[in-house]
Amino acid sequence: MIIPQLSIFLENKSGRLTEVLEVLGKENIKITALSVADTSEFGILRLIVSDPEKAKSVLKQHLFTVNLSEVISVMAPNEAKYYAKVLKVLSDLDISVEYTYAFSRGSKSIIILRCSNNDDAIKALKDHEMELLNASELYKI
Amino acid sequence: MEIWNRHFECMDRDELRRVQSGRLIETVERVYFNVPYYRHKMQEQGLGPEKIHSIDDLSKLPFTVKQDLRDNYPFGLFAVPMSEIVRIHASSGTTGKSTVVGYTRNDISTWSEVMARTLTAAGANRNDFIQIAYGYGLFTGGLGLHYGGEKIGASVIPISGGNTMRQIELMRDFGSTVLACTPSYALYLAEAIQESGISRDDFRLKAGVFGAEPWTENMRREIEEKLRIKAIDIYGLSEVIGPGVASECLYQEGLHINEDHFYPEIIDPETLEVLPDGSMGELVFTTLTKEGLPLIRYRTRDLTRLNREKCKCGRTLVRMSKCLGRSDDMLIIRGVNLFPSQVETVLLDMSGIKPHYLLIVDRVNNLDTLELKVEVDEAFFLDKISQLESLSKKLRDTLESALGLSIKVTLVEPKMIERSEGKSKRVIDKRKF
């Protein structure tokens, strides 16, 4: 249920994001989800892609600072109350969410979460019968 | 135009040379017999005091560099017993050990004398109010100006640096006529006065003596227009004595070197050959009267040229042009000396970054700014913004306490800083001198 995610350190400089995407594009890597966290000076680009190991190695060849991190993914109806429910399950158990992002597909939304403890989070969400996605399911979306 | 010490400042050049020769002989004897470091160095070259007969023999003597002072930290180069030392100053912001200088009672008197000359050349006298906004303390700026001001009988206001609103208030209320500070602070004050809304007519300021950092003719014009004063350039370094080594007169055509006390030479910083008058090169000083810390052929690393023509003001002392560069990589930022190697030392001790860096110096609203771009260590990079932010903060705090300067830290991607063969470019100085 753990999903590998690429984290790429980016300076706040125009054109850098484009370069990342071009490098991945040349290798026919598909992007399922993308999010950017930024400060005034730098940012972290987070990507869920079809072939994370390959993506990591080509980005490294192009001198990007890249690491693989772990996230989990939940599918829920795309209404705010369901997103809230997911988060509440975690907060009730004192599992903190370091960051989250989401996208929707039809009537469903796919929520990506990075928790203080992903394994505990998976267990808690399963206990509450939430629909967790594994990596291959996510790539197919 | 007043001259403090007409005898020496306007001395016939041949006579001056005889004075310098006599004083050099005494100085060489003093260091040879009292400072083991100099004795060994001279013996290595088969030199003794008996080989020095006049100032023409100066070029036989070995050079002294800043590292020699550090190697003999703190008092190893002093030429008198410590019981004769009445004052100690030390430079800030240098790698490892600071540079320590000591003064005997006579040295303090010499310093007061050359500062009295400086202030007189700037048009000051006993009727003036001199506001000293140089820092007091281990830095020589404040106390150097202070003793000179008292010597000419002026009313000295030892306000020291900073606290701009109070500077302006006292400048108006006390009727300060002469301001002493760094040129960038003078500009900063000028703008603060404009913003305060107080009319220029409420101030009696007529002149400023500015030094301790490089400044341009454009800056001078700006200060003169904004403050409606004469802006006088002064030069000095603590190793030689502090401020008072050289200063402009009201004609502002070069800085008169007090060469009866400090003998200047210009050398080629590569070949170390002495260059003829008029050539641009590195300024080297031999102190001729100092007792506490005499220096033989001390390399200042400042680049300038000499002019021995008599000045319109009547002084015959040799003039140096405004110092606008250095033969090493030292930067002067807000009056603080900074070597890039100091930054490197800090970076080598830090985890999370690679010691690939670039320092960017600029001047924004007349104040120097310093930015460090440094590469993040790939092995350290995780998925957390907070981790990067605390890294950047830790770097900033460590650097600020090590350098005594505020600094902006920017983390950049690995390999983004240009590598070059041999010596890589570590500094971009965008200030215009």
PDB file of C-alpha atoms in Angstrom, chain B residues 90-304:
ATOM      1  CA  ALA B  90      42.366  43.952  17.867  1.00  0.00           C
ATOM      2  CA  SER B  91      40.841  43.495  14.463  1.00  0.00           C
ATOM      3  CA  SER B  92      37.521  41.725  14.102  1.00  0.00           C
ATOM      4  CA  GLY B  93      36.354  39.186  11.600  1.00  0.00           C
ATOM      5  CA  THR B  94      39.474  37.314  10.635  1.00  0.00           C
ATOM      6  CA  THR B  95      39.971  33.575  10.374  1.00  0.00           C
ATOM      7  CA  GLY B  96      40.979  32.034  13.645  1.00  0.00           C
ATOM      8  CA  LYS B  97      43.100  34.493  15.519  1.00  0.00           C
ATOM      9  CA  SER B  98      42.499  38.196  15.303  1.00  0.00           C
ATOM     10  CA  THR B  99      45.259  40.690  14.604  1.00  0.00           C
ATOM     11  CA  VAL B 100      46.402  42.328  17.828  1.00  0.00           C
ATOM     12  CA  VAL B 101      48.162  45.693  18.009  1.00  0.00           C
ATOM     13  CA  GLY B 102      49.731  47.413  21.025  1.00  0.00           C
ATOM     14  CA  TYR B 103      50.573  51.044  21.695  1.00  0.00           C
ATOM     15  CA  THR B 104      53.055  52.652  24.083  1.00  0.00           C
ATOM     16  CA  ARG B 105      52.340  56.070  25.547  1.00  0.00           C
ATOM     17  CA  ASN B 106      54.457  57.593  22.764  1.00  0.00           C
ATOM     18  CA  ASP B 107      52.511  55.642  20.146  1.00  0.00           C
ATOM     19  CA  ILE B 108      49.247  57.057  21.468  1.00  0.00           C
ATOM     20  CA  SER B 109      50.798  60.489  21.264  1.00  0.00           C
ATOM     21  CA  THR B 110      51.938  59.846  17.656  1.00  0.00           C
ATOM     22  CA  TRP B 111      48.469  58.602  16.801  1.00  0.00           C
ATOM     23  CA  SER B 112      46.872  61.719  18.310  1.00  0.00           C
ATOM     24  CA  GLU B 113      49.336  63.837  16.312  1.00  0.00           C
ATOM     25  CA  VAL B 114      48.551  62.252  12.951  1.00  0.00           C
ATOM     26  CA  MET B 115      44.830  62.381  13.684  1.00  0.00           C
ATOM     27  CA  ALA B 116      45.171  66.059  14.620  1.00  0.00           C
ATOM     28  CA  ARG B 117      46.763  66.571  11.180  1.00  0.00           C
ATOM     29  CA  THR B 118      43.897  64.670   9.566  1.00  0.00           C
ATOM     30  CA  LEU B 119      41.180  66.674  11.247  1.00  0.00           C
ATOM     31  CA  THR B 120      42.962  69.966  10.618  1.00  0.00           C
ATOM     32  CA  ALA B 121      43.321  69.049   6.941  1.00  0.00           C
ATOM     33  CA  ALA B 122      39.549  68.504   6.872  1.00  0.00           C
ATOM     34  CA  GLY B 123      39.106  72.063   8.110  1.00  0.00           C
ATOM     35  CA  ALA B 124      38.429  71.302  11.776  1.00  0.00           C
ATOM     36  CA  ASN B 125      39.754  73.265  14.750  1.00  0.00           C
ATOM     37  CA  ARG B 126      39.104  73.954  18.438  1.00  0.00           C
ATOM     38  CA  ASN B 127      35.773  75.588  17.653  1.00  0.00           C
ATOM     39  CA  ASP B 128      34.356  72.457  16.061  1.00  0.00           C
ATOM     40  CA  PHE B 129      32.030  69.798  17.410  1.00  0.00           C
ATOM     41  CA  ILE B 130      33.167  66.420  16.160  1.00  0.00           C
ATOM     42  CA  GLN B 131      30.556  63.682  16.207  1.00  0.00           C
ATOM     43  CA  ILE B 132      32.367  60.351  16.157  1.00  0.00           C
ATOM     44  CA  ALA B 133      30.025  57.722  14.799  1.00  0.00           C
ATOM     45  CA  TYR B 134      32.781  55.162  14.263  1.00  0.00           C
ATOM     46  CA  GLY B 135      32.579  52.216  16.608  1.00  0.00           C
ATOM     47  CA  TYR B 136      34.501  52.554  19.856  1.00  0.00           C
ATOM     48  CA  GLY B 137      36.172  49.545  21.406  1.00  0.00           C
ATOM     49  CA  LEU B 138      38.681  47.129  19.940  1.00  0.00           C
ATOM     50  CA  PHE B 139      38.188  48.713  16.512  1.00  0.00           C
ATOM     51  CA  THR B 140      40.647  51.599  16.083  1.00  0.00           C
ATOM     52  CA  GLY B 141      38.219  53.950  14.322  1.00  0.00           C
ATOM     53  CA  GLY B 142      36.421  55.472  17.294  1.00  0.00           C
ATOM     54  CA  LEU B 143      39.325  56.024  19.677  1.00  0.00           C
ATOM     55  CA  GLY B 144      41.682  57.132  16.895  1.00  0.00           C
ATOM     56  CA  LEU B 145      39.397  59.969  15.880  1.00  0.00           C
ATOM     57  CA  HIS B 146      38.646  60.701  19.521  1.00  0.00           C
ATOM     58  CA  TYR B 147      42.236  61.414  20.547  1.00  0.00           C
ATOM     59  CA  GLY B 148      42.844  63.517  17.447  1.00  0.00           C
ATOM     60  CA  GLY B 149      39.714  65.544  18.134  1.00  0.00           C
ATOM     61  CA  GLU B 150      40.771  66.223  21.717  1.00  0.00           C
ATOM     62  CA  LYS B 151      44.287  67.087  20.575  1.00  0.00           C
ATOM     63  CA  ILE B 152      43.079  69.923  18.338  1.00  0.00           C
ATOM     64  CA  GLY B 153      40.841  71.113  21.160  1.00  0.00           C
ATOM     65  CA  ALA B 154      37.551  70.413  19.441  1.00  0.00           C
ATOM     66  CA  SER B 155      34.476  69.345  21.403  1.00  0.00           C
ATOM     67  CA  VAL B 156      34.355  65.615  20.879  1.00  0.00           C
ATOM     68  CA  ILE B 157      31.028  63.765  20.904  1.00  0.00           C
ATOM     69  CA  PRO B 158      31.864  60.053  21.362  1.00  0.00           C
ATOM     70  CA  ILE B 159      28.470  58.759  20.273  1.00  0.00           C
ATOM     71  CA  SER B 160      29.964  55.637  18.598  1.00  0.00           C
ATOM     72  CA  GLY B 161      28.182  53.726  15.820  1.00  0.00           C
ATOM     73  CA  GLY B 162      24.513  52.981  15.295  1.00  0.00           C
ATOM     74  CA  ASN B 163      21.313  54.402  16.786  1.00  0.00           C
ATOM     75  CA  THR B 164      20.569  56.649  13.840  1.00  0.00           C
ATOM     76  CA  MET B 165      17.720  58.638  15.378  1.00  0.00           C
ATOM     77  CA  ARG B 166      19.902  59.612  18.315  1.00  0.00           C
ATOM     78  CA  GLN B 167      22.741  60.538  15.944  1.00  0.00           C
ATOM     79  CA  ILE B 168      20.406  62.945  14.163  1.00  0.00           C
ATOM     80  CA  GLU B 169      18.980  64.369  17.370  1.00  0.00           C
ATOM     81  CA  LEU B 170      22.389  65.114  18.901  1.00  0.00           C
ATOM     82  CA  MET B 171      23.771  66.357  15.605  1.00  0.00           C
ATOM     83  CA  ARG B 172      21.045  68.988  15.605  1.00  0.00           C
ATOM     84  CA  ASP B 173      20.933  69.779  19.329  1.00  0.00           C
ATOM     85  CA  PHE B 174      24.708  69.948  19.875  1.00  0.00           C
ATOM     86  CA  GLY B 175      25.362  71.592  16.517  1.00  0.00           C
ATOM     87  CA  SER B 176      27.912  69.018  15.329  1.00  0.00           C
ATOM     88  CA  THR B 177      30.108  70.499  12.624  1.00  0.00           C
ATOM     89  CA  VAL B 178      32.219  67.471  11.695  1.00  0.00           C
ATOM     90  CA  LEU B 179      30.985  63.916  11.270  1.00  0.00           C
ATOM     91  CA  ALA B 180      33.320  60.903  11.403  1.00  0.00           C
ATOM     92  CA  CYS B 181      32.017  57.513  10.245  1.00  0.00           C
ATOM     93  CA  THR B 182      32.101  55.095   7.321  1.00  0.00           C
ATOM     94  CA  PRO B 183      30.988  56.627   4.010  1.00  0.00           C
ATOM     95  CA  SER B 184      28.106  54.189   3.683  1.00  0.00           C
ATOM     96  CA  TYR B 185      26.835  55.152   7.112  1.00  0.00           C
ATOM     97  CA  ALA B 186      27.144  58.832   6.153  1.00  0.00           C
ATOM     98  CA  LEU B 187      24.840  58.209   3.203  1.00  0.00           C
ATOM     99  CA  TYR B 188      22.479  56.240   5.353  1.00  0.00           C
ATOM    100  CA  LEU B 189      22.380  59.107   7.862  1.00  0.00           C
ATOM    101  CA  ALA B 190      21.825  61.620   5.054  1.00  0.00           C
ATOM    102  CA  GLU B 191      18.760  59.721   3.933  1.00  0.00           C
ATOM    103  CA  ALA B 192      17.482  59.281   7.456  1.00  0.00           C
ATOM    104  CA  ILE B 193      17.774  63.057   7.935  1.00  0.00           C
ATOM    105  CA  GLN B 194      15.762  63.656   4.770  1.00  0.00           C
ATOM    106  CA  GLU B 195      13.106  61.241   5.938  1.00  0.00           C
ATOM    107  CA  SER B 196      12.993  62.750   9.431  1.00  0.00           C
ATOM    108  CA  GLY B 197      11.655  65.953   7.897  1.00  0.00           C
ATOM    109  CA  ILE B 198      14.089  68.091   9.905  1.00  0.00           C
ATOM    110  CA  SER B 199      15.304  71.005   7.821  1.00  0.00           C
ATOM    111  CA  ARG B 200      18.961  70.984   6.778  1.00  0.00           C
ATOM    112  CA  ASP B 201      19.131  74.530   8.121  1.00  0.00           C
ATOM    113  CA  ASP B 202      18.749  73.149  11.642  1.00  0.00           C
ATOM    114  CA  PHE B 203      22.153  71.450  11.312  1.00  0.00           C
ATOM    115  CA  ARG B 204      25.590  73.056  11.407  1.00  0.00           C
ATOM    116  CA  LEU B 205      27.461  70.174   9.776  1.00  0.00           C
ATOM    117  CA  LYS B 206      30.234  71.363   7.414  1.00  0.00           C
ATOM    118  CA  ALA B 207      32.584  68.423   6.898  1.00  0.00           C
ATOM    119  CA  GLY B 208      32.880  64.686   7.257  1.00  0.00           C
ATOM    120  CA  VAL B 209      35.921  62.433   7.574  1.00  0.00           C
ATOM    121  CA  PHE B 210      35.083  59.081   6.107  1.00  0.00           C
ATOM    122  CA  GLY B 211      37.076  55.876   5.792  1.00  0.00           C
ATOM    123  CA  ALA B 212      37.415  52.212   6.824  1.00  0.00           C
ATOM    124  CA  GLU B 213      35.879  51.005   3.563  1.00  0.00           C
ATOM    125  CA  PRO B 214      36.269  51.712  -0.150  1.00  0.00           C
ATOM    126  CA  TRP B 215      34.039  54.357  -1.686  1.00  0.00           C
ATOM    127  CA  THR B 216      33.712  55.986  -5.059  1.00  0.00           C
ATOM    128  CA  GLU B 217      33.797  59.557  -6.292  1.00  0.00           C
ATOM    129  CA  ASN B 218      30.092  59.155  -7.074  1.00  0.00           C
ATOM    130  CA  MET B 219      29.413  58.280  -3.487  1.00  0.00           C
ATOM    131  CA  ARG B 220      31.401  61.293  -2.403  1.00  0.00           C
ATOM    132  CA  ARG B 221      29.315  63.580  -4.596  1.00  0.00           C
ATOM    133  CA  GLU B 222      26.128  62.058  -3.275  1.00  0.00           C
ATOM    134  CA  ILE B 223      27.204  62.525   0.353  1.00  0.00           C
ATOM    135  CA  GLU B 224      28.339  66.094  -0.332  1.00  0.00           C
ATOM    136  CA  GLU B 225      25.063  67.004  -2.015  1.00  0.00           C
ATOM    137  CA  LYS B 226      22.775  65.326   0.465  1.00  0.00           C
ATOM    138  CA  LEU B 227      24.548  66.516   3.607  1.00  0.00           C
ATOM    139  CA  ARG B 228      25.870  69.749   2.065  1.00  0.00           C
ATOM    140  CA  ILE B 229      29.354  69.124   3.467  1.00  0.00           C
ATOM    141  CA  LYS B 230      32.911  68.511   2.327  1.00  0.00           C
ATOM    142  CA  ALA B 231      33.491  64.762   2.378  1.00  0.00           C
ATOM    143  CA  ILE B 232      37.110  63.953   3.193  1.00  0.00           C
ATOM    144  CA  ASP B 233      38.637  60.517   2.562  1.00  0.00           C
ATOM    145  CA  ILE B 234      40.838  59.155   5.321  1.00  0.00           C
ATOM    146  CA  TYR B 235      42.941  55.998   5.261  1.00  0.00           C
ATOM    147  CA  GLY B 236      44.447  53.789   7.881  1.00  0.00           C
ATOM    148  CA  LEU B 237      44.804  50.258   9.113  1.00  0.00           C
ATOM    149  CA  SER B 238      45.160  49.066  12.647  1.00  0.00           C
ATOM    150  CA  GLU B 239      48.424  47.217  11.982  1.00  0.00           C
ATOM    151  CA  VAL B 240      50.113  50.481  10.985  1.00  0.00           C
ATOM    152  CA  ILE B 241      48.380  52.633  13.637  1.00  0.00           C
ATOM    153  CA  GLY B 242      44.669  52.913  12.784  1.00  0.00           C
ATOM    154  CA  PRO B 243      43.091  55.942  11.095  1.00  0.00           C
ATOM    155  CA  GLY B 244      45.599  58.733  10.582  1.00  0.00           C
ATOM    156  CA  VAL B 245      47.961  57.006   8.175  1.00  0.00           C
ATOM    157  CA  ALA B 246      46.845  59.256   5.329  1.00  0.00           C
ATOM    158  CA  SER B 247      44.115  61.779   4.645  1.00  0.00           C
ATOM    159  CA  GLU B 248      42.914  64.255   2.086  1.00  0.00           C
ATOM    160  CA  CYS B 249      43.053  68.007   2.440  1.00  0.00           C
ATOM    161  CA  LEU B 250      40.219  70.251   1.283  1.00  0.00           C
ATOM    162  CA  TYR B 251      41.527  70.064  -2.311  1.00  0.00           C
ATOM    163  CA  GLN B 252      40.632  66.377  -2.341  1.00  0.00           C
ATOM    164  CA  GLU B 253      43.444  65.493  -4.732  1.00  0.00           C
ATOM    165  CA  GLY B 254      44.866  62.413  -3.096  1.00  0.00           C
ATOM    166  CA  LEU B 255      45.545  61.420   0.491  1.00  0.00           C
ATOM    167  CA  HIS B 256      48.606  62.902   2.191  1.00  0.00           C
ATOM    168  CA  ILE B 257      50.551  60.113   3.839  1.00  0.00           C
ATOM    169  CA  ASN B 258      52.111  61.007   7.178  1.00  0.00           C
ATOM    170  CA  GLU B 259      55.366  59.674   5.823  1.00  0.00           C
ATOM    171  CA  ASP B 260      57.528  61.057   8.600  1.00  0.00           C
ATOM    172  CA  HIS B 261      55.875  58.254  10.635  1.00  0.00           C
ATOM    173  CA  PHE B 262      54.825  55.696   8.014  1.00  0.00           C
ATOM    174  CA  TYR B 263      57.040  55.185   4.995  1.00  0.00           C
ATOM    175  CA  PRO B 264      55.158  54.000   1.901  1.00  0.00           C
ATOM    176  CA  GLU B 265      56.368  51.910  -0.998  1.00  0.00           C
ATOM    177  CA  ILE B 266      54.440  50.589  -3.984  1.00  0.00           C
ATOM    178  CA  ILE B 267      55.298  47.066  -5.070  1.00  0.00           C
ATOM    179  CA  ASP B 268      54.235  44.671  -7.753  1.00  0.00           C
ATOM    180  CA  PRO B 269      52.212  42.114  -5.740  1.00  0.00           C
ATOM    181  CA  GLU B 270      53.465  39.286  -7.981  1.00  0.00           C
ATOM    182  CA  THR B 271      57.185  39.991  -8.359  1.00  0.00           C
ATOM    183  CA  LEU B 272      57.453  42.039  -5.124  1.00  0.00           C
ATOM    184  CA  GLU B 273      59.600  44.589  -6.951  1.00  0.00           C
ATOM    185  CA  VAL B 274      59.388  48.208  -5.863  1.00  0.00           C
ATOM    186  CA  LEU B 275      57.622  50.235  -8.543  1.00  0.00           C
ATOM    187  CA  PRO B 276      58.361  53.847  -9.534  1.00  0.00           C
ATOM    188  CA  ASP B 277      56.082  56.707  -8.457  1.00  0.00           C
ATOM    189  CA  GLY B 278      52.870  56.838 -10.403  1.00  0.00           C
ATOM    190  CA  SER B 279      52.606  53.086 -10.940  1.00  0.00           C
ATOM    191  CA  MET B 280      49.599  51.254  -9.605  1.00  0.00           C
ATOM    192  CA  GLY B 281      50.598  48.555  -7.166  1.00  0.00           C
ATOM    193  CA  GLU B 282      50.335  47.260  -3.642  1.00  0.00           C
ATOM    194  CA  LEU B 283      50.915  49.697  -0.817  1.00  0.00           C
ATOM    195  CA  VAL B 284      53.567  48.680   1.708  1.00  0.00           C
ATOM    196  CA  PHE B 285      54.315  50.509   4.960  1.00  0.00           C
ATOM    197  CA  THR B 286      57.304  50.660   7.251  1.00  0.00           C
ATOM    198  CA  THR B 287      56.599  52.400  10.530  1.00  0.00           C
ATOM    199  CA  LEU B 288      59.357  54.881  11.400  1.00  0.00           C
ATOM    200  CA  THR B 289      58.488  55.909  14.939  1.00  0.00           C
ATOM    201  CA  LYS B 290      56.271  53.217  16.400  1.00  0.00           C
ATOM    202  CA  GLU B 291      57.468  51.554  19.579  1.00  0.00           C
ATOM    203  CA  GLY B 292      54.842  49.002  20.569  1.00  0.00           C
ATOM    204  CA  LEU B 293      54.415  47.245  17.249  1.00  0.00           C
ATOM    205  CA  PRO B 294      56.938  48.485  14.684  1.00  0.00           C
ATOM    206  CA  LEU B 295      56.371  46.964  11.259  1.00  0.00           C
ATOM    207  CA  ILE B 296      58.920  46.492   8.531  1.00  0.00           C
ATOM    208  CA  ARG B 297      57.590  46.576   4.961  1.00  0.00           C
ATOM    209  CA  TYR B 298      54.092  45.526   5.914  1.00  0.00           C
ATOM    210  CA  ARG B 299      52.010  44.510   2.902  1.00  0.00           C
ATOM    211  CA  THR B 300      48.616  46.216   3.161  1.00  0.00           C
ATOM    212  CA  ARG B 301      47.172  44.438   0.097  1.00  0.00           C
ATOM    213  CA  ASP B 302      45.554  47.748  -0.855  1.00  0.00           C
ATOM    214  CA  LEU B 303      46.144  48.856  -4.421  1.00  0.00           C
ATOM    215  CA  THR B 304      47.001  52.496  -5.092  1.00  0.00           C
TER     216      THR B 304
END
